Coordinates of C-alpha atoms and ligand atoms in Angstrom, one line a residue:
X1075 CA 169.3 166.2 -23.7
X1076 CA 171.1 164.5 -20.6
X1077 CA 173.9 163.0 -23.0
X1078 CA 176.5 164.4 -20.3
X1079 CA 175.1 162.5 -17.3
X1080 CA 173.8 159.3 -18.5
X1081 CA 172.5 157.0 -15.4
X1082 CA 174.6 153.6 -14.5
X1083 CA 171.9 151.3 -16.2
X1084 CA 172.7 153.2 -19.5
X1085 CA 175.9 153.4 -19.5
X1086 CA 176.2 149.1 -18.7
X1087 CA 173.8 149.1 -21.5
X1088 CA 175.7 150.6 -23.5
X1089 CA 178.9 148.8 -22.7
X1090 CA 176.6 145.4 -23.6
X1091 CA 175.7 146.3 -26.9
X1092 CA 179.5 147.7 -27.8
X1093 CA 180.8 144.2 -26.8
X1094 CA 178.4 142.5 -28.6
X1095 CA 179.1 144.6 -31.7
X1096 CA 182.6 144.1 -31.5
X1097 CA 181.9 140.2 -30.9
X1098 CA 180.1 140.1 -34.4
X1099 CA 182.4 142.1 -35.8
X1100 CA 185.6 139.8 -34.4
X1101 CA 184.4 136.6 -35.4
X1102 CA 182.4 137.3 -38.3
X1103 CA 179.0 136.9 -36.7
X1104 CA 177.0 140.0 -38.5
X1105 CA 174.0 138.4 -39.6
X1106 CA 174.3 137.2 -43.5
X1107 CA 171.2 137.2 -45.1
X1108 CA 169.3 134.1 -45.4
X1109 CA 167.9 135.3 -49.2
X1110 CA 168.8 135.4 -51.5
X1111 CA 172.4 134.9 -51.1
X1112 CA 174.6 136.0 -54.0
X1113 CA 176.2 133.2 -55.8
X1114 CA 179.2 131.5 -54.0
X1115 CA 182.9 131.2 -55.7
X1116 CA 182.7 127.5 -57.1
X1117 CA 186.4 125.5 -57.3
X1118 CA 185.0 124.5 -60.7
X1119 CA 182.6 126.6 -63.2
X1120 CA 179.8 124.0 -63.1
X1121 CA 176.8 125.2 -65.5
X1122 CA 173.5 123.4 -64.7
X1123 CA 172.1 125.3 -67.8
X1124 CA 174.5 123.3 -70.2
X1125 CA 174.5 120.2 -68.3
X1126 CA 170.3 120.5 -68.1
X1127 CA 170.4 120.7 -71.9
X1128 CA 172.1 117.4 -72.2
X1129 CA 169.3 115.8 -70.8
X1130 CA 171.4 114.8 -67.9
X1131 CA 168.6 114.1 -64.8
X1132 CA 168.4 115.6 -61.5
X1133 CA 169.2 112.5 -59.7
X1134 CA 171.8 111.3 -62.3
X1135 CA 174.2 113.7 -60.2
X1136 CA 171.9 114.2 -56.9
X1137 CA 170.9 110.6 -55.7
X1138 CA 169.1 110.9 -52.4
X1139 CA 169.6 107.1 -50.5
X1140 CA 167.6 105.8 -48.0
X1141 CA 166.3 107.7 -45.8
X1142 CA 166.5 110.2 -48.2
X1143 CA 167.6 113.2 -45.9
X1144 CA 170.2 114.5 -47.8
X1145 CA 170.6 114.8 -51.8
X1146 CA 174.3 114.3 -52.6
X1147 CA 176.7 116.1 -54.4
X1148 CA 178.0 114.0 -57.7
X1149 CA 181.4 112.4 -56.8
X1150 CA 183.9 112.8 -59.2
X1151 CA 183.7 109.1 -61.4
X1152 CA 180.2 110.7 -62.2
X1153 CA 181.7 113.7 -63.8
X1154 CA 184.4 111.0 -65.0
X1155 CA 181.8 109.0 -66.6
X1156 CA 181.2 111.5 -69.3
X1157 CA 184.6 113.7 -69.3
X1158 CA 186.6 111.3 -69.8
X1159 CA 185.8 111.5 -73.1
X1160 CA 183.4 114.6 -73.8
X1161 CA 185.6 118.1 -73.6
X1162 CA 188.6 115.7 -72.4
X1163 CA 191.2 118.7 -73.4
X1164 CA 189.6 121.9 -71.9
X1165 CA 191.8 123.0 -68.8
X1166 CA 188.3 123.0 -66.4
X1167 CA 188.1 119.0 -67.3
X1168 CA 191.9 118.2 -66.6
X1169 CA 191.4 119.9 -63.3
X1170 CA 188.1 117.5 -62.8
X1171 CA 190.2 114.7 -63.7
X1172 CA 193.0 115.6 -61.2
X1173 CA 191.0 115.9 -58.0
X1174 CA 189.6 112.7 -59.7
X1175 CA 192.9 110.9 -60.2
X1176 CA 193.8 112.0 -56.4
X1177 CA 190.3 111.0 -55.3
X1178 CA 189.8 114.2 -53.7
X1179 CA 186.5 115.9 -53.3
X1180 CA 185.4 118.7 -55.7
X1181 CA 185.3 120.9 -52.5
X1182 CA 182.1 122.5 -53.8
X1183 CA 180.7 125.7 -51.9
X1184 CA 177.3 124.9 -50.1
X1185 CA 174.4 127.2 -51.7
X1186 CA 170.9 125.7 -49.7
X1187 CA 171.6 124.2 -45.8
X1188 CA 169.9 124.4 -42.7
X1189 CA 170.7 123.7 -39.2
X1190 CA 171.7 119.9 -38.2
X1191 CA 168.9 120.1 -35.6
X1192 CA 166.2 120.2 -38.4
X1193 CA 164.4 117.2 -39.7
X1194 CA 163.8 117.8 -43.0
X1195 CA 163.7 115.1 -46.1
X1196 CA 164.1 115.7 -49.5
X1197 CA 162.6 112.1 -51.0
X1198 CA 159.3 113.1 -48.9
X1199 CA 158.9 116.7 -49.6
X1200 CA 159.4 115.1 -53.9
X1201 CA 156.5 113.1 -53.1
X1202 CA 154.2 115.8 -52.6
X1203 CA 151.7 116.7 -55.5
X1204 CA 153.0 119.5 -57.4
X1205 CA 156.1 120.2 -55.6
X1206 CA 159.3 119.8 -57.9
X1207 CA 163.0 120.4 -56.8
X1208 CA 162.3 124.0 -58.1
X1209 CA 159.9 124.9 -55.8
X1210 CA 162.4 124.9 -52.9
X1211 CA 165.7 125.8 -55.7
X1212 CA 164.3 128.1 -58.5
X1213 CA 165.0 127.1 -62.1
X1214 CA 168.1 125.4 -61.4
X1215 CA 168.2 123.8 -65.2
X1216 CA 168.4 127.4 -66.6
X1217 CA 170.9 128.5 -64.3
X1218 CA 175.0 128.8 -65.3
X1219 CA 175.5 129.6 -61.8
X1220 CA 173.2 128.9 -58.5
X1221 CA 172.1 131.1 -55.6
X1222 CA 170.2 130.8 -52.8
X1223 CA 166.9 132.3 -54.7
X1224 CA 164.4 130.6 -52.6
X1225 CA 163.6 131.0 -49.4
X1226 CA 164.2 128.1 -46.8
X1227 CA 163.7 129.9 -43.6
X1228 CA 161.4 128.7 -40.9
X1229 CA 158.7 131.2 -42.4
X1230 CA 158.8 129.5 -45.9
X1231 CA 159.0 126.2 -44.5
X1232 CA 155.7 126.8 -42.4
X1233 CA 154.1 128.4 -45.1
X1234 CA 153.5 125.9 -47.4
X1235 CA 153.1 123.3 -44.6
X1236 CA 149.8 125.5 -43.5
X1237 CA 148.7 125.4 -47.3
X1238 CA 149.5 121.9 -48.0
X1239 CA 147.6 120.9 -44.6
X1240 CA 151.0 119.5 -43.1
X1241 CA 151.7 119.7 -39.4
X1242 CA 153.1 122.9 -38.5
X1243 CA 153.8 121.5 -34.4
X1244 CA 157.4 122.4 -33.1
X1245 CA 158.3 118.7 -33.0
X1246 CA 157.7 118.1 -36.7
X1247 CA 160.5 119.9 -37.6
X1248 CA 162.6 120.0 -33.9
X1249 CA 162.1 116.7 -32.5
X1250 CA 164.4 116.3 -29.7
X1251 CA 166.0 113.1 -30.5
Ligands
HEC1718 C1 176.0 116.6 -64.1 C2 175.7 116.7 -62.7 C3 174.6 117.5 -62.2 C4 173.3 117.5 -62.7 C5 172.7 116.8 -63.8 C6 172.5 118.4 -61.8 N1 173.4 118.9 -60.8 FE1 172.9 120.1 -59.2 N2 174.8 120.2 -58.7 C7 175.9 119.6 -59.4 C8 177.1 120.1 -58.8 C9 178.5 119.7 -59.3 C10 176.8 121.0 -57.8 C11 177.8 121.9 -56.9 C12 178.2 123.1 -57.7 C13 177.1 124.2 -57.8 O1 176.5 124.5 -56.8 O2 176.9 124.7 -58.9 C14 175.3 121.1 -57.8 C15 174.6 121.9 -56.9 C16 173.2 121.9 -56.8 C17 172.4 122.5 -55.8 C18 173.0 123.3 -54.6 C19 173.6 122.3 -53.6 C20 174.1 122.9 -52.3 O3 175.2 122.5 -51.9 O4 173.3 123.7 -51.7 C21 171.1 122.3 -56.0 C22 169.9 122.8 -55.2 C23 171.1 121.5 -57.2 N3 172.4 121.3 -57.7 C24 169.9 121.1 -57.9 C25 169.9 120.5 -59.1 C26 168.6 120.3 -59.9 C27 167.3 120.7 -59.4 C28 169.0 119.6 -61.0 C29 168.1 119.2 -62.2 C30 167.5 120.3 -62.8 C31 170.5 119.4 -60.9 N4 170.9 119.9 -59.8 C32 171.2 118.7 -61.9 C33 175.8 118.7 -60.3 C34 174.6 118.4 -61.0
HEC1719 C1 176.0 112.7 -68.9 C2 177.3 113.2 -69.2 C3 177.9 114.3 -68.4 C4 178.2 114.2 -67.0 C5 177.8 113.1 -66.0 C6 178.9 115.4 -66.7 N1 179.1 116.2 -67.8 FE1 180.0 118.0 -67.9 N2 179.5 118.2 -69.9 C7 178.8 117.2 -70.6 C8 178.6 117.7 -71.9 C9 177.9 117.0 -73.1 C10 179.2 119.0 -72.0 C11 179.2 120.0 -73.1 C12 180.4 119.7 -74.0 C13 180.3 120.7 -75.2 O1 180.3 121.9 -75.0 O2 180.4 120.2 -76.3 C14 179.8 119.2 -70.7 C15 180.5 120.4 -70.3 C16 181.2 120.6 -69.1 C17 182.0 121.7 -68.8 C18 182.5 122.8 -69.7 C19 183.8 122.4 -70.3 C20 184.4 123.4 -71.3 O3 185.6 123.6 -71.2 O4 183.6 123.9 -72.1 C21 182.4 121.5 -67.5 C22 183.3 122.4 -66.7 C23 181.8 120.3 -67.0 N3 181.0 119.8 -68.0 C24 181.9 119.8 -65.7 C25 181.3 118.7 -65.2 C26 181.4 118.2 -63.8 C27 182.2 118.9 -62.8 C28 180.7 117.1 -63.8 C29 180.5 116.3 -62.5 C30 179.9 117.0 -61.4 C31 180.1 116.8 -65.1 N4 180.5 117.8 -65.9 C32 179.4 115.7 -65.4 C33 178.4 116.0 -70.1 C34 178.5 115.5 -68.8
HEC1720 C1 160.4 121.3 -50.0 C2 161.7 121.9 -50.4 C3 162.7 121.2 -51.3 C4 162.5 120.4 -52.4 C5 161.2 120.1 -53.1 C6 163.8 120.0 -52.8 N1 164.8 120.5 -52.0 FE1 166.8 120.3 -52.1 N2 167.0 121.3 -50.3 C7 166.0 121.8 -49.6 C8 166.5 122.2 -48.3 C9 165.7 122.8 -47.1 C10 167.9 121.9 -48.3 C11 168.9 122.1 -47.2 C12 169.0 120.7 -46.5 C13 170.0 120.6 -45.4 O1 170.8 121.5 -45.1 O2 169.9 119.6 -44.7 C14 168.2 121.4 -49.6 C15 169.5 121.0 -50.1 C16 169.7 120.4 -51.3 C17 171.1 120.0 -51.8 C18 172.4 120.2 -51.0 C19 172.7 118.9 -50.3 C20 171.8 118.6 -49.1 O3 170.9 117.7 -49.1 O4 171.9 119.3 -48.1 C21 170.9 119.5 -53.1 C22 172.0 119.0 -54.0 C23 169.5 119.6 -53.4 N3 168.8 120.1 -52.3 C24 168.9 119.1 -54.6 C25 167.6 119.0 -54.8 C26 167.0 118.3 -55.9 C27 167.8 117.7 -57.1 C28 165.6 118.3 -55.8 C29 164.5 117.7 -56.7 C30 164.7 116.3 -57.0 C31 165.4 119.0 -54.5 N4 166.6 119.4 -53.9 C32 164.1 119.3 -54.0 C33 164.7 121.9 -49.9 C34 164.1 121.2 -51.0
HEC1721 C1 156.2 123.1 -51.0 C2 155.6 122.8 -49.8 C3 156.5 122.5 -48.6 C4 157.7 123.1 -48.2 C5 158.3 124.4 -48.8 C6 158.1 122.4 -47.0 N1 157.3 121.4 -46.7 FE1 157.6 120.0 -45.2 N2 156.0 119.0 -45.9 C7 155.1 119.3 -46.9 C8 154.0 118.4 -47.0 C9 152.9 118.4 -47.9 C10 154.3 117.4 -46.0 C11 153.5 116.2 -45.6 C12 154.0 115.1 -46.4 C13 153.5 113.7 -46.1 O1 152.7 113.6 -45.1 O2 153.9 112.8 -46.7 C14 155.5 117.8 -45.3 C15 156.1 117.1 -44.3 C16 157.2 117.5 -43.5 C17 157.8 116.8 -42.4 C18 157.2 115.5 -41.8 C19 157.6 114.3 -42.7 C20 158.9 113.8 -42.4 O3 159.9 114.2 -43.1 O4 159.1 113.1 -41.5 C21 158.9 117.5 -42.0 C22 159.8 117.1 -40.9 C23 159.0 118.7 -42.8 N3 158.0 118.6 -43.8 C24 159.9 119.6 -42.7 C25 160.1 120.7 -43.6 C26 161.1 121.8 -43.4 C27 162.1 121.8 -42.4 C28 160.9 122.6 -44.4 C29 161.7 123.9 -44.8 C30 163.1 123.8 -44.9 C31 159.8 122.2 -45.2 N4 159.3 121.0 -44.6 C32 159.3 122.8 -46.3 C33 155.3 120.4 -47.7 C34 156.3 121.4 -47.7
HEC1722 C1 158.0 123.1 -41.0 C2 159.2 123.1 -40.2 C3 159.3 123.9 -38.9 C4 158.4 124.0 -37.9 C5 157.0 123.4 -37.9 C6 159.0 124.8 -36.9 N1 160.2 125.1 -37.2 FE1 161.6 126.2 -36.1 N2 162.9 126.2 -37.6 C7 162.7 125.5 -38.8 C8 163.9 125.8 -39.7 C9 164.1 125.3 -41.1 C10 164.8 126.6 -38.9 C11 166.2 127.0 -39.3 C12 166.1 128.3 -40.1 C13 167.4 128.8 -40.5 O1 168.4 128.8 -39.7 O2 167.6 129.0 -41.7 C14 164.1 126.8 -37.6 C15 164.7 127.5 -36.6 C16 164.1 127.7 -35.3 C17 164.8 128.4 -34.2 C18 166.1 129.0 -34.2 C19 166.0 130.5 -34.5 C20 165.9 130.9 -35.9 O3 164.9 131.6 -36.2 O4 166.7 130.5 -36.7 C21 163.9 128.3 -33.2 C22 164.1 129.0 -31.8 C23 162.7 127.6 -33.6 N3 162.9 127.2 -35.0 C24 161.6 127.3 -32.9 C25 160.4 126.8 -33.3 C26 159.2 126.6 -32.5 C27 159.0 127.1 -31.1 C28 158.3 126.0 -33.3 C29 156.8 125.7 -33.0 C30 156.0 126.9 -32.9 C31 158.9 125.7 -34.6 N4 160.2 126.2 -34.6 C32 158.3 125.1 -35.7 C33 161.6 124.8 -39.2 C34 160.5 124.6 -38.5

């Protein structure tokens, strides 16, 4: 054991990784894990379960417009649109209908993202035979509350891409625009 004289290189070695660990530790940067992620605290207890058994449609809530990058988040006249009758004196709805009547945001928690820097597009990827929203999101429509429970990483993305026959080049999914 040479514990009691460790060389110079060691020691800066050392010294490297301690700074790095109390970097991560500082600013929060300990690596989360990418999946699954446990469920995030929600402003508002939205169930997808009991909305799914209204027969309300993905896309009623989640419309993806041209050029379909990004599905968005229901703004609040959609929610509006039904509560304004339906449930109109639970305390949940009348907090709905405030950020509603201040036409704030529902500042919903993000459960599935990526990087900026990756092209990825959800009307495309819906196109594909067989693939539904819950092959990337699990069964969402039996969910009260969602996690991340599928994997999105690199890894899962170029897995099914070398299934489904679909380029797998860098600058498919990191073209340097
Ligand atoms: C009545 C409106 C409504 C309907 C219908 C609806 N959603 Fe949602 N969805 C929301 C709201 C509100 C959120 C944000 C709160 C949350 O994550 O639970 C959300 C969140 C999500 C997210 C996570 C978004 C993120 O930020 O990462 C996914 C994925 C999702 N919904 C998929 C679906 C799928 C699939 C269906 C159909 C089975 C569906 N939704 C139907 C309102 C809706
Ligand atoms: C297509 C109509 C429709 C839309 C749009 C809709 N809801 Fe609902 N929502 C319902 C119905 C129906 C119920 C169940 C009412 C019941 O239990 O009788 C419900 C129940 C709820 C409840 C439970 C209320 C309680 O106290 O039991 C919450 C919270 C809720 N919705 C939030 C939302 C939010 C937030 C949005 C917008 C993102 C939204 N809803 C959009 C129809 C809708
Ligand atoms: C091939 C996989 C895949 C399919 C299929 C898919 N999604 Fe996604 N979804 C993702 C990925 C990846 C993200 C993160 C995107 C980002 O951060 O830009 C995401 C993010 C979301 C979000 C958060 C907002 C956003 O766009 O970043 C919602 C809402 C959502 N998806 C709903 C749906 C619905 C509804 C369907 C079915 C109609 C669906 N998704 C189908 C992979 C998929
Ligand atoms: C369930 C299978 C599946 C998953 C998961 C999947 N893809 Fe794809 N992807 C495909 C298929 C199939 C195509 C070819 C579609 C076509 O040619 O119309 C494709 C095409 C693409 C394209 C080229 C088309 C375009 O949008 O310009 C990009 C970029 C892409 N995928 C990114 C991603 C990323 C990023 C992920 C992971 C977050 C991902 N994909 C996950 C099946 C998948
Ligand atoms: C089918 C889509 C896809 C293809 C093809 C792809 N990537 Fe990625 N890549 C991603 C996604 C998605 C992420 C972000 C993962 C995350 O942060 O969750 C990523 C992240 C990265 C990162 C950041 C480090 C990391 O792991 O988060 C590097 C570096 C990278 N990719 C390099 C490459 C190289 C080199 C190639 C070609 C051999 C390549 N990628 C091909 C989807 C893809």
């Amino acid at each position: 054991m040479s514990i009691a004289t460790p060389s110079g290189d060691t020691i800066a070695a050392m010294r490297f990784l301690a700074s790095l660990f109390a970097t991560s530790v500082l600013f929060g940067q300990l690596p989360e894990p990418k999946f699954p992620r446990p469920a995030p605290q929600q402003p508002i207890p939205f169930s997808h379960k009991l909305h799914a058994a209204k027969s309300v449609a993905c896309v009623t809530c989640h419309t993806m417009p041209p050029p379909g990058d990004f599905a968005r988040l229901p703004k609040t006249e959609v929610c509006m649109g039904c509560h304004s009758t339906i449930k109109k004196d639970s305390v949940v709805i009348q907090k709905v209908a405030a950020f509603h009547t201040q036409q704030k945001r529902i500042p919903w928690a993000p459960v599935y993202r990526i990087p900026d820097w990756v092209s990825f597009n959800h009307v495309k990827h819906n196109a594909v035979e067989g693939v539904t929203c819950a092959t990337c999101h699990g069964p969402v429509a039996e969910q009260d509350t969602l996690h991340r429970e599928k994997d999105i990483s690199m890894q899962a993305c170029m897995d099914c891409h070398r299934v489904k026959n679909a380029s797998n080049d860098c600058q498919t999914c990191h073209d340097p625009r």
